Every structure is written in C-alpha cells, then in structure tokens.
Amino acid sequence: MASIQTSYLLSYSSLSSRKTINAAIHVPKLPRVDVSLPKIRTVKKVEESKPIDITPLSEKNTQLHDYIDEQQHSTNSDALIKLYAILEAVADRIEMHNNIGEQRDNWNTLLLNSINMITLTATTMAGVAATCGAGAPLLALKLSSALLFSAATGMLLIMNKIQPSQLTEEQRNASRLFRNLQSEIETTIALGNPTEEDVKGAMMRVLALDKAFPLPLLGGAMLEKFPQKFEPAVWWPSKVGEGKGKPQRMGKTNGWSEELEMEMREVIEVVKRKDSEDYERLGNIALKINKTLSISGPLLTGIAAAGSAFVGNDSWFSSVPLMAGSLAAVVNSFEHAGQVGMVFEMYRASGGFFKMLETSVESTMEEEDLERRENGELFEMKMALKLGRSVSQLRELASKSSSYRMEGVFEIDEFASKLF
C-alpha cells in the first residue's frame, strides 16, 4: 500500500513538473503582448492630445492670414515694380523732349537767319542789277537773284509747314506735363501700398501724353499746324466706360456735400464763360495771323524770283523784286522771330488746361458713389490752387455766380475779370 502511494506521489510530481515546464515554454509569448502595447499607448496619446489641438488650429489660421498678407504684399510689390518701370520711362521722355525742344529752337533761329540773309542778298543783287547796264554782269546778277529767291521760297515753305517755334512750345509743354506725372508717381510710391489701378492710370496718362505731343515730323504723326478751327489740346486719358457706384446722397460723406457740388459746378460755369471763351477767341486770332503770314512769305519771295527776270529793263517791273524781297524779310521775321506759332500753341495749351478742369469736375460729379470719389475738401483745394486762388476766393466766386444766376443777371464777366 505504501508503495502504491509512493508511486502516485512520484507520478504526480512528474506531472506537476511537466506542467511547470509547459508554463515555462509559454513564457516567450509574452513579448507579443509587449508588441501590441505601443499601439494601445499611441491610441491613448492621440486621445489625450485631442484637447490640445486648439493651438495648432490657431497657428493654422495665423499662417493663413500670413499667406494672404504675403500674397497681397506680392501684388503690391508687383505694382511697385511696374510703377518704377513707368517712372524710368517718364524720366527718359522728359530728357528726350528737353533735348528735342532745344534742337527745334535752334532750327527756328538758324532757319530764320539763313532765310533772311538769302532774301536780303537776293534783293541786293536785284538792286545792283537794276543799276548796271546790259551784258554778262546783268545776266549773272539776274540769275543769281532768281536762284536765291527760289531757294528762299522753298526753305520758307518747309519752315512754315513745320513751324519750329510751335514745335518748341509743344516740347516745353510735354516736358512740364511729364514732370508733373513723374512727381505724382513718386508721391504714390512714397505713400506706399500702390495698386494695379495706379499702374493702369499711369500707363494711360503716358500714352495720352505721347499722343498729344508726338515727336516725329513725318508719317502723319505731327500735329496739324493750321487746323480749320481752334481746338484746345487734350493730354489726359478719357474715362469712358467706367462703371458708376451706388448713389449716396445723405449728409457729408468723404468730404462731399450738396453745397460743395454746387460750388464746383458754378466755378466751371464761370471758367467756361470767361477763360475758355477768351482763349478760344485769342487762339483763333493767332491761327488766322499765322496762316496769313505763312502764305505771304513764300508768295512774296516767289514774286521776287519771277520779277528778277525783268530787272534791267527800264520799267517799273525792276522794282518788284526789290519791294517783294524786302517785304518777305519783314514778314518772315515777324512770323518766326515773333514766334506766332508758339503763341498759338500757348493758347491751345491754356485752353486745354481749362478743358481739363471742366472734364475733371464733370467726371467726378458723374461718380455717384461718394466713397469712390477723391476727398471733397482735397479736391476743392486742388481746384483753387490750379486756378491760382485761395479756397475762400473760390467759394466767393461760386456764391457770386450763383446769386447772379438766381437774380437773372448774367454780368459775371466783369466780376470774374477782377478775380482772374
């Protein structure tokens, strides 16, 4: 019996030892549990980090705003670069118009002196031929006089066609207006934050100035020196096709009010009735005088050239080239030394200035959105400065004009002449 128990115990212990060994064999499976543990930890970390995601979102919004600002800054930088490019082109045009203006002023002086010397020399030869006897000397003097008068006629036709004094005044005006544009572009750059509208406006003004004051003399680009009617110069771009904003007529907005609009309209009416009409009248007079002198000079030298053939004959025809040559020198000097073409161009530019003021006020009034207009007080100050008056004098002129119109009295010219 004891032996049976002993064997039982031995068998039991062996079985228990086998179980222990089996348990030890399963121990290496534990690292598999460790492998899955990082996944659990990762999930827990993500879940724990969800409430902290507010900061990254705010950072993302900040980055978005920074990106938008960067894009806007990039757009402004592009506009700034374009404005600098336009500024360089404007500076080049200023230098070019100055140089060509000096050249054409030299043309006027040199051609005037040359033609007068040729005309007077031919007149002297005709006078000498009238006093000498027949023969080879008489024929030589007659031919020389006729050739010189013919040369003077051809040179006068060319000179009267191009009008060097008028061309010089055109270049002066172009240089002044380009310098004005240059200062405006520099002011826009100095204020900062330029836009594509500024670039477009500067480009349109450059092209308008190029069209108003062309440099070439050939190919039909030169301005008509003898138009049928006096027309003011136009050097600003048209604003046709621009959209109108929503009307705003409540109170005083952006410096504008009903009183200021009425003031601007009254000032423009006075400018139309007084200054514009005066410069148009004077311009037409200068145009007629210039036309008459331009025809008379070549006509007189042509008559003198034809009359040279009758020099030496004992008749009154001998005095024709003498009188015609002398009158031609006087007419030519009065036309080109007096620079009648320059005077006509000056009246044309002055008429264009008042036309520009009229256009500026009308285009501003047509914009019904007051926020899109230029500031009203600033616009009033600029208008007063352009007319050479203070703001108070401008308002006084508008009030007097309005009171005269309401009373039915149209004697504003006398009052305007005192102010202008």
Short mmCIF file of C-alpha atoms in Angstrom, two decimals:
data_model
loop_
_atom_site.label_atom_id
_atom_site.label_comp_id
_atom_site.label_asym_id
_atom_site.label_seq_id
_atom_site.Cartn_x
_atom_site.Cartn_y
_atom_site.Cartn_z
CA MET A 1 0.00 0.00 0.00
CA ALA A 2 2.83 2.33 0.84
CA SER A 3 4.45 1.55 -2.42
CA ILE A 4 1.35 2.50 -4.28
CA GLN A 5 1.22 5.87 -2.56
CA THR A 6 4.86 6.44 -3.26
CA SER A 7 4.37 5.77 -6.94
CA TYR A 8 1.38 8.00 -7.01
CA LEU A 9 3.33 10.83 -5.47
CA LEU A 10 6.12 10.35 -7.92
CA SER A 11 3.79 10.36 -10.85
CA TYR A 12 2.03 13.43 -9.53
CA SER A 13 5.28 15.26 -9.02
CA SER A 14 6.36 14.38 -12.52
CA LEU A 15 3.12 15.66 -13.93
CA SER A 16 3.41 18.83 -11.96
CA SER A 17 6.94 19.23 -13.17
CA ARG A 18 5.74 18.77 -16.75
CA LYS A 19 3.15 21.42 -16.24
CA THR A 20 5.75 23.74 -14.92
CA ILE A 21 7.84 23.10 -17.96
CA ASN A 22 4.86 23.76 -20.23
CA ALA A 23 4.25 27.03 -18.44
CA ALA A 24 7.84 27.98 -18.93
CA ILE A 25 7.53 27.18 -22.61
CA HIS A 26 4.61 29.66 -22.93
CA VAL A 27 6.56 32.48 -21.37
CA PRO A 28 8.19 33.61 -24.64
CA LYS A 29 4.75 34.52 -25.94
CA LEU A 30 4.72 37.45 -23.57
CA PRO A 31 6.67 39.75 -25.94
CA ARG A 32 3.75 39.52 -28.34
CA VAL A 33 1.73 41.30 -25.71
CA ASP A 34 4.52 43.87 -25.49
CA VAL A 35 4.36 44.39 -29.27
CA SER A 36 0.72 45.34 -29.09
CA LEU A 37 1.27 47.65 -26.17
CA PRO A 38 2.71 50.54 -28.20
CA LYS A 39 -0.45 50.59 -30.28
CA ILE A 40 -2.51 50.98 -27.16
CA ARG A 41 -0.18 53.69 -25.93
CA THR A 42 -0.35 55.51 -29.30
CA VAL A 43 -4.11 55.50 -29.23
CA LYS A 44 -4.08 56.79 -25.72
CA LYS A 45 -1.66 59.57 -26.68
CA VAL A 46 -3.82 60.64 -29.60
CA GLU A 47 -6.87 60.64 -27.43
CA GLU A 48 -5.07 62.61 -24.79
CA SER A 49 -3.76 65.13 -27.36
CA LYS A 50 -7.18 65.95 -28.83
CA PRO A 51 -7.98 68.77 -26.37
CA ILE A 52 -4.57 70.35 -27.10
CA ASP A 53 -5.28 70.69 -30.88
CA ILE A 54 -6.71 74.23 -30.31
CA THR A 55 -3.27 75.78 -30.51
CA PRO A 56 -2.35 74.23 -33.86
CA LEU A 57 -5.67 75.45 -35.31
CA SER A 58 -4.96 79.00 -34.23
CA GLU A 59 -1.49 78.67 -35.66
CA LYS A 60 -3.01 77.44 -38.90
CA ASN A 61 -5.33 80.47 -39.00
CA THR A 62 -2.37 82.74 -38.37
CA GLN A 63 -0.46 81.06 -41.13
CA LEU A 64 -3.45 81.52 -43.45
CA HIS A 65 -3.61 85.22 -42.67
CA ASP A 66 0.14 85.47 -43.15
CA TYR A 67 -0.22 83.75 -46.52
CA ILE A 68 -2.95 86.16 -47.58
CA ASP A 69 -0.87 89.12 -46.43
CA GLU A 70 2.10 87.69 -48.28
CA GLN A 71 0.05 87.36 -51.46
CA GLN A 72 -1.23 90.92 -51.08
CA HIS A 73 2.30 92.13 -50.40
CA SER A 74 3.43 90.28 -53.50
CA THR A 75 0.72 92.04 -55.54
CA ASN A 76 1.75 95.40 -54.11
CA SER A 77 5.38 94.59 -54.85
CA ASP A 78 4.48 93.82 -58.47
CA ALA A 79 2.61 97.12 -58.74
CA LEU A 80 5.55 98.91 -57.17
CA ILE A 81 7.98 97.37 -59.64
CA LYS A 82 5.72 98.38 -62.54
CA LEU A 83 5.45 101.93 -61.23
CA TYR A 84 9.24 102.16 -61.04
CA ALA A 85 9.44 100.94 -64.64
CA ILE A 86 6.92 103.59 -65.74
CA LEU A 87 8.86 106.18 -63.74
CA GLU A 88 12.04 105.35 -65.64
CA ALA A 89 10.19 105.67 -68.96
CA VAL A 90 8.76 109.04 -67.90
CA ALA A 91 12.21 110.31 -66.89
CA ASP A 92 13.55 109.22 -70.28
CA ARG A 93 10.75 111.06 -72.07
CA ILE A 94 11.45 114.22 -70.09
CA GLU A 95 15.09 114.17 -71.17
CA MET A 96 14.12 113.38 -74.75
CA HIS A 97 11.58 116.22 -75.00
CA ASN A 98 14.07 118.67 -73.48
CA ASN A 99 16.76 117.74 -75.98
CA ILE A 100 14.44 117.83 -78.98
CA GLY A 101 12.95 121.12 -77.79
CA GLU A 102 16.40 122.71 -77.74
CA GLN A 103 17.13 121.28 -81.18
CA ARG A 104 13.94 122.69 -82.68
CA ASP A 105 14.55 126.05 -81.07
CA ASN A 106 17.93 126.06 -82.84
CA TRP A 107 16.14 125.19 -86.07
CA ASN A 108 13.95 128.25 -85.69
CA THR A 109 16.91 130.57 -85.11
CA LEU A 110 19.15 129.11 -87.81
CA LEU A 111 16.46 128.87 -90.47
CA LEU A 112 15.22 132.39 -89.73
CA ASN A 113 18.70 133.89 -90.01
CA SER A 114 19.57 131.87 -93.11
CA ILE A 115 16.38 132.70 -95.00
CA ASN A 116 16.60 136.38 -94.13
CA MET A 117 20.24 136.54 -95.26
CA ILE A 118 19.38 134.78 -98.52
CA THR A 119 16.40 137.06 -99.13
CA LEU A 120 18.31 140.25 -98.40
CA THR A 121 21.27 139.11 -100.52
CA ALA A 122 18.97 138.37 -103.45
CA THR A 123 17.29 141.75 -103.02
CA THR A 124 20.67 143.48 -103.04
CA MET A 125 21.68 141.65 -106.23
CA ALA A 126 18.43 142.66 -107.85
CA GLY A 127 19.07 146.27 -106.89
CA VAL A 128 22.60 146.18 -108.28
CA ALA A 129 21.35 144.57 -111.50
CA ALA A 130 18.79 147.32 -111.90
CA THR A 131 21.53 149.98 -111.94
CA CYS A 132 24.12 148.28 -114.14
CA GLY A 133 24.00 148.16 -117.91
CA ALA A 134 23.24 145.27 -120.21
CA GLY A 135 25.66 142.40 -120.69
CA ALA A 136 27.04 139.39 -118.92
CA PRO A 137 27.13 141.03 -115.46
CA LEU A 138 23.44 141.85 -115.67
CA LEU A 139 22.55 138.29 -116.66
CA ALA A 140 24.70 136.85 -113.86
CA LEU A 141 23.09 139.10 -111.26
CA LYS A 142 19.60 138.32 -112.52
CA LEU A 143 20.21 134.57 -112.44
CA SER A 144 21.83 134.71 -109.02
CA SER A 145 18.97 136.80 -107.63
CA ALA A 146 16.36 134.46 -109.11
CA LEU A 147 18.11 131.38 -107.70
CA LEU A 148 18.42 132.88 -104.23
CA PHE A 149 14.78 133.96 -104.18
CA SER A 150 13.74 130.47 -105.33
CA ALA A 151 15.85 128.86 -102.60
CA ALA A 152 14.31 131.19 -100.00
CA THR A 153 10.85 130.27 -101.26
CA GLY A 154 11.50 126.54 -100.87
CA MET A 155 13.03 126.92 -97.41
CA LEU A 156 10.14 129.13 -96.31
CA LEU A 157 7.61 126.55 -97.44
CA ILE A 158 9.32 123.89 -95.34
CA MET A 159 9.77 126.18 -92.34
CA ASN A 160 6.19 127.41 -92.41
CA LYS A 161 4.96 123.84 -92.68
CA ILE A 162 6.75 122.51 -89.61
CA GLN A 163 6.59 125.76 -87.56
CA PRO A 164 9.74 125.26 -85.41
CA SER A 165 8.66 127.77 -82.76
CA GLN A 166 5.39 125.90 -82.30
CA LEU A 167 7.25 122.58 -82.13
CA THR A 168 9.49 124.02 -79.43
CA GLU A 169 6.49 125.08 -77.35
CA GLU A 170 5.00 121.60 -77.74
CA GLN A 171 8.17 120.07 -76.29
CA ARG A 172 8.14 122.54 -73.41
CA ASN A 173 4.57 121.62 -72.55
CA ALA A 174 5.32 117.92 -72.88
CA SER A 175 8.33 118.20 -70.55
CA ARG A 176 6.27 120.10 -67.98
CA LEU A 177 3.41 117.61 -68.06
CA PHE A 178 5.74 114.61 -67.91
CA ARG A 179 7.48 116.16 -64.89
CA ASN A 180 4.07 116.60 -63.30
CA LEU A 181 3.33 112.93 -63.92
CA GLN A 182 6.73 111.98 -62.55
CA SER A 183 6.07 113.82 -59.29
CA GLU A 184 2.64 112.15 -58.96
CA ILE A 185 4.14 108.68 -59.42
CA GLU A 186 6.86 109.45 -56.88
CA THR A 187 4.18 110.62 -54.43
CA THR A 188 2.22 107.39 -54.96
CA ILE A 189 5.34 105.33 -54.29
CA ALA A 190 6.21 107.39 -51.20
CA LEU A 191 2.72 106.94 -49.74
CA GLY A 192 3.09 103.18 -50.18
CA ASN A 193 0.61 100.41 -50.94
CA PRO A 194 0.30 101.05 -54.71
CA THR A 195 -2.34 99.10 -56.63
CA GLU A 196 -2.85 97.90 -60.17
CA GLU A 197 -5.25 100.81 -60.70
CA ASP A 198 -2.37 103.21 -60.06
CA VAL A 199 -0.27 101.35 -62.62
CA LYS A 200 -3.07 101.40 -65.17
CA GLY A 201 -3.73 105.10 -64.64
CA ALA A 202 -0.05 105.99 -65.03
CA MET A 203 0.20 103.95 -68.23
CA MET A 204 -2.87 105.61 -69.72
CA ARG A 205 -1.51 109.06 -68.93
CA VAL A 206 1.84 108.28 -70.52
CA LEU A 207 0.14 107.07 -73.70
CA ALA A 208 -2.17 110.10 -73.76
CA LEU A 209 0.81 112.46 -73.47
CA ASP A 210 2.64 110.63 -76.25
CA LYS A 211 -0.38 111.08 -78.47
CA ALA A 212 -0.89 114.75 -77.56
CA PHE A 213 2.76 115.73 -78.06
CA PRO A 214 4.31 113.45 -80.70
CA LEU A 215 8.00 113.67 -81.58
CA PRO A 216 8.13 112.55 -85.25
CA LEU A 217 7.79 115.08 -88.05
CA LEU A 218 6.97 112.57 -90.80
CA GLY A 219 4.43 109.81 -91.30
CA GLY A 220 1.39 111.85 -90.31
CA ALA A 221 2.29 111.82 -86.61
CA MET A 222 2.96 115.57 -86.41
CA LEU A 223 0.11 117.72 -85.15
CA GLU A 224 -1.75 119.82 -87.68
CA LYS A 225 -0.23 123.30 -87.53
CA PHE A 226 -3.06 125.01 -89.42
CA PRO A 227 -6.36 123.38 -88.36
CA GLN A 228 -9.65 124.63 -89.68
CA LYS A 229 -10.73 125.69 -86.20
CA PHE A 230 -9.02 126.31 -82.89
CA GLU A 231 -9.22 123.24 -80.68
CA PRO A 232 -7.79 123.00 -77.14
CA ALA A 233 -5.02 120.49 -76.55
CA VAL A 234 -6.01 117.21 -74.90
CA TRP A 235 -3.33 115.29 -72.98
CA TRP A 236 -5.37 113.29 -70.44
CA PRO A 237 -6.95 109.84 -70.95
CA SER A 238 -10.67 109.56 -71.42
CA LYS A 239 -12.70 107.82 -68.74
CA VAL A 240 -15.42 106.44 -70.97
CA GLY A 241 -16.79 103.08 -69.92
CA GLU A 242 -16.13 103.31 -66.18
CA GLY A 243 -18.89 101.97 -64.03
CA LYS A 244 -20.82 104.10 -61.60
CA GLY A 245 -21.18 103.17 -57.98
CA LYS A 246 -24.25 103.16 -55.84
CA PRO A 247 -25.64 106.63 -55.18
CA GLN A 248 -25.03 108.11 -51.74
CA ARG A 249 -26.65 111.43 -51.07
CA MET A 250 -27.01 111.50 -47.29
CA GLY A 251 -25.18 114.17 -45.31
CA LYS A 252 -21.50 114.85 -45.76
CA THR A 253 -19.57 111.81 -46.95
CA ASN A 254 -15.87 111.71 -47.85
CA GLY A 255 -15.72 115.50 -47.66
CA TRP A 256 -18.53 115.94 -50.21
CA SER A 257 -21.80 117.77 -49.73
CA GLU A 258 -24.50 119.31 -51.88
CA GLU A 259 -23.03 122.78 -51.26
CA LEU A 260 -19.59 121.69 -52.47
CA GLU A 261 -21.02 120.11 -55.62
CA MET A 262 -22.92 123.30 -56.43
CA GLU A 263 -19.76 125.31 -55.79
CA MET A 264 -17.73 123.20 -58.24
CA ARG A 265 -20.44 123.47 -60.91
CA GLU A 266 -20.63 127.25 -60.56
CA VAL A 267 -16.85 127.60 -60.81
CA ILE A 268 -16.80 125.55 -64.00
CA GLU A 269 -19.60 127.67 -65.48
CA VAL A 270 -17.57 130.82 -64.82
CA VAL A 271 -14.46 129.21 -66.37
CA LYS A 272 -16.47 128.27 -69.46
CA ARG A 273 -17.94 131.73 -69.94
CA LYS A 274 -14.82 133.69 -69.18
CA ASP A 275 -11.46 131.91 -69.61
CA SER A 276 -12.34 129.23 -72.14
CA GLU A 277 -14.08 131.69 -74.45
CA ASP A 278 -11.24 134.22 -74.16
CA TYR A 279 -8.55 131.69 -75.03
CA GLU A 280 -10.64 130.31 -77.87
CA ARG A 281 -11.06 133.80 -79.31
CA LEU A 282 -7.36 134.63 -78.95
CA GLY A 283 -6.38 131.25 -80.36
CA ASN A 284 -8.48 131.79 -83.47
CA ILE A 285 -6.88 135.22 -83.97
CA ALA A 286 -3.37 133.77 -83.63
CA LEU A 287 -4.29 130.97 -86.04
CA LYS A 288 -5.52 133.41 -88.69
CA ILE A 289 -2.43 135.61 -88.34
CA ASN A 290 -0.14 132.59 -88.60
CA LYS A 291 -1.93 131.32 -91.70
CA THR A 292 -1.72 134.72 -93.37
CA LEU A 293 1.98 135.15 -92.64
CA SER A 294 2.79 131.58 -93.68
CA ILE A 295 1.23 132.18 -97.08
CA SER A 296 2.55 135.71 -97.53
CA GLY A 297 6.25 134.92 -97.00
CA PRO A 298 6.68 132.28 -99.76
CA LEU A 299 4.33 134.23 -102.02
CA LEU A 300 6.47 137.36 -101.78
CA THR A 301 9.74 135.52 -102.39
CA GLY A 302 8.15 133.73 -105.34
CA ILE A 303 7.05 137.08 -106.81
CA ALA A 304 10.56 138.40 -106.25
CA ALA A 305 12.06 135.38 -108.05
CA ALA A 306 9.75 135.91 -111.03
CA GLY A 307 10.36 139.66 -111.04
CA SER A 308 14.11 139.13 -111.22
CA ALA A 309 13.68 138.33 -114.91
CA PHE A 310 12.53 141.91 -115.59
CA VAL A 311 15.41 143.55 -113.76
CA GLY A 312 17.44 145.82 -116.03
CA ASN A 313 14.55 146.87 -118.20
CA ASP A 314 13.65 150.50 -117.91
CA SER A 315 10.26 149.88 -116.40
CA TRP A 316 8.60 149.74 -113.02
CA PHE A 317 8.95 145.91 -113.06
CA SER A 318 12.54 146.37 -111.93
CA SER A 319 11.32 147.49 -108.52
CA VAL A 320 9.11 144.41 -108.00
CA PRO A 321 11.85 142.06 -106.72
CA LEU A 322 13.23 144.83 -104.51
CA MET A 323 9.90 145.51 -102.83
CA ALA A 324 8.84 141.86 -102.66
CA GLY A 325 12.19 140.74 -101.22
CA SER A 326 12.17 143.44 -98.57
CA LEU A 327 8.58 142.66 -97.56
CA ALA A 328 9.37 138.94 -97.46
CA ALA A 329 12.21 139.54 -94.98
CA VAL A 330 9.89 141.63 -92.79
CA VAL A 331 7.07 139.09 -92.89
CA ASN A 332 9.40 136.20 -92.19
CA SER A 333 10.96 137.99 -89.24
CA PHE A 334 7.59 138.91 -87.80
CA GLU A 335 6.29 135.36 -88.11
CA HIS A 336 9.25 133.37 -86.84
CA ALA A 337 11.17 135.89 -84.75
CA GLY A 338 7.85 136.88 -83.18
CA GLN A 339 7.07 133.15 -82.79
CA VAL A 340 3.44 133.41 -83.79
CA GLY A 341 3.24 129.61 -83.92
CA MET A 342 4.45 129.44 -80.33
CA VAL A 343 1.75 131.93 -79.29
CA PHE A 344 -0.90 129.80 -80.97
CA GLU A 345 0.37 126.68 -79.18
CA MET A 346 0.39 128.56 -75.88
CA TYR A 347 -3.28 129.48 -76.33
CA ARG A 348 -4.04 125.89 -77.33
CA ALA A 349 -2.37 124.54 -74.18
CA SER A 350 -4.11 127.12 -71.97
CA GLY A 351 -7.47 126.21 -73.48
CA GLY A 352 -6.66 122.57 -72.85
CA PHE A 353 -5.91 123.33 -69.21
CA PHE A 354 -9.37 124.79 -68.61
CA LYS A 355 -10.90 121.96 -70.62
CA MET A 356 -9.12 119.51 -68.31
CA LEU A 357 -10.58 121.25 -65.24
CA GLU A 358 -14.04 121.02 -66.77
CA THR A 359 -13.58 117.33 -67.58
CA SER A 360 -12.20 116.59 -64.12
CA VAL A 361 -15.17 118.17 -62.34
CA GLU A 362 -17.73 116.54 -64.64
CA SER A 363 -16.21 113.06 -64.33
CA THR A 364 -16.07 113.45 -60.54
CA MET A 365 -19.68 114.56 -60.35
CA GLU A 366 -20.77 111.62 -62.51
CA GLU A 367 -19.47 109.19 -59.89
CA GLU A 368 -22.48 108.75 -57.62
CA ASP A 369 -20.67 106.67 -55.02
CA LEU A 370 -19.14 109.33 -52.79
CA GLU A 371 -16.69 106.89 -51.24
CA ARG A 372 -15.11 106.22 -54.63
CA ARG A 373 -14.51 109.90 -55.30
CA GLU A 374 -11.47 111.86 -54.31
CA ASN A 375 -11.89 113.57 -50.96
CA GLY A 376 -14.09 116.63 -51.46
CA GLU A 377 -12.04 119.06 -49.37
CA LEU A 378 -8.83 117.94 -51.07
CA PHE A 379 -10.48 118.27 -54.49
CA GLU A 380 -11.63 121.81 -53.65
CA MET A 381 -8.14 122.79 -52.50
CA LYS A 382 -6.57 121.41 -55.69
CA MET A 383 -9.09 123.27 -57.83
CA ALA A 384 -8.34 126.53 -56.02
CA LEU A 385 -4.58 126.06 -56.46
CA LYS A 386 -4.93 125.28 -60.16
CA LEU A 387 -6.90 128.49 -60.65
CA GLY A 388 -4.36 130.46 -58.60
CA ARG A 389 -6.81 131.36 -55.83
CA SER A 390 -7.43 130.51 -52.22
CA VAL A 391 -10.32 128.33 -51.11
CA SER A 392 -12.19 131.34 -49.72
CA GLN A 393 -11.85 133.22 -53.02
CA LEU A 394 -13.09 130.17 -54.90
CA ARG A 395 -16.14 129.96 -52.66
CA GLU A 396 -16.74 133.69 -53.07
CA LEU A 397 -16.65 133.32 -56.85
CA ALA A 398 -19.13 130.44 -56.72
CA SER A 399 -21.51 132.31 -54.39
CA LYS A 400 -21.45 135.45 -56.54
CA SER A 401 -22.07 133.43 -59.67
CA SER A 402 -24.95 131.58 -58.03
CA SER A 403 -26.55 134.80 -56.78
CA TYR A 404 -26.31 136.43 -60.21
CA ARG A 405 -27.87 133.39 -61.84
CA MET A 406 -30.73 133.35 -59.36
CA GLU A 407 -31.41 137.05 -59.90
CA GLY A 408 -31.34 136.63 -63.67
CA VAL A 409 -28.28 138.85 -64.07
CA PHE A 410 -25.61 137.47 -66.35
CA GLU A 411 -22.91 140.07 -65.79
CA ILE A 412 -20.42 137.68 -64.25
CA ASP A 413 -17.69 138.51 -66.75
CA GLU A 414 -16.94 141.78 -65.05
CA PHE A 415 -16.68 140.15 -61.65
CA ALA A 416 -14.69 137.20 -62.97
CA SER A 417 -12.23 139.54 -64.66
CA LYS A 418 -11.47 141.05 -61.26
CA LEU A 419 -10.70 137.66 -59.77
CA PHE A 420 -8.92 136.09 -62.76
#
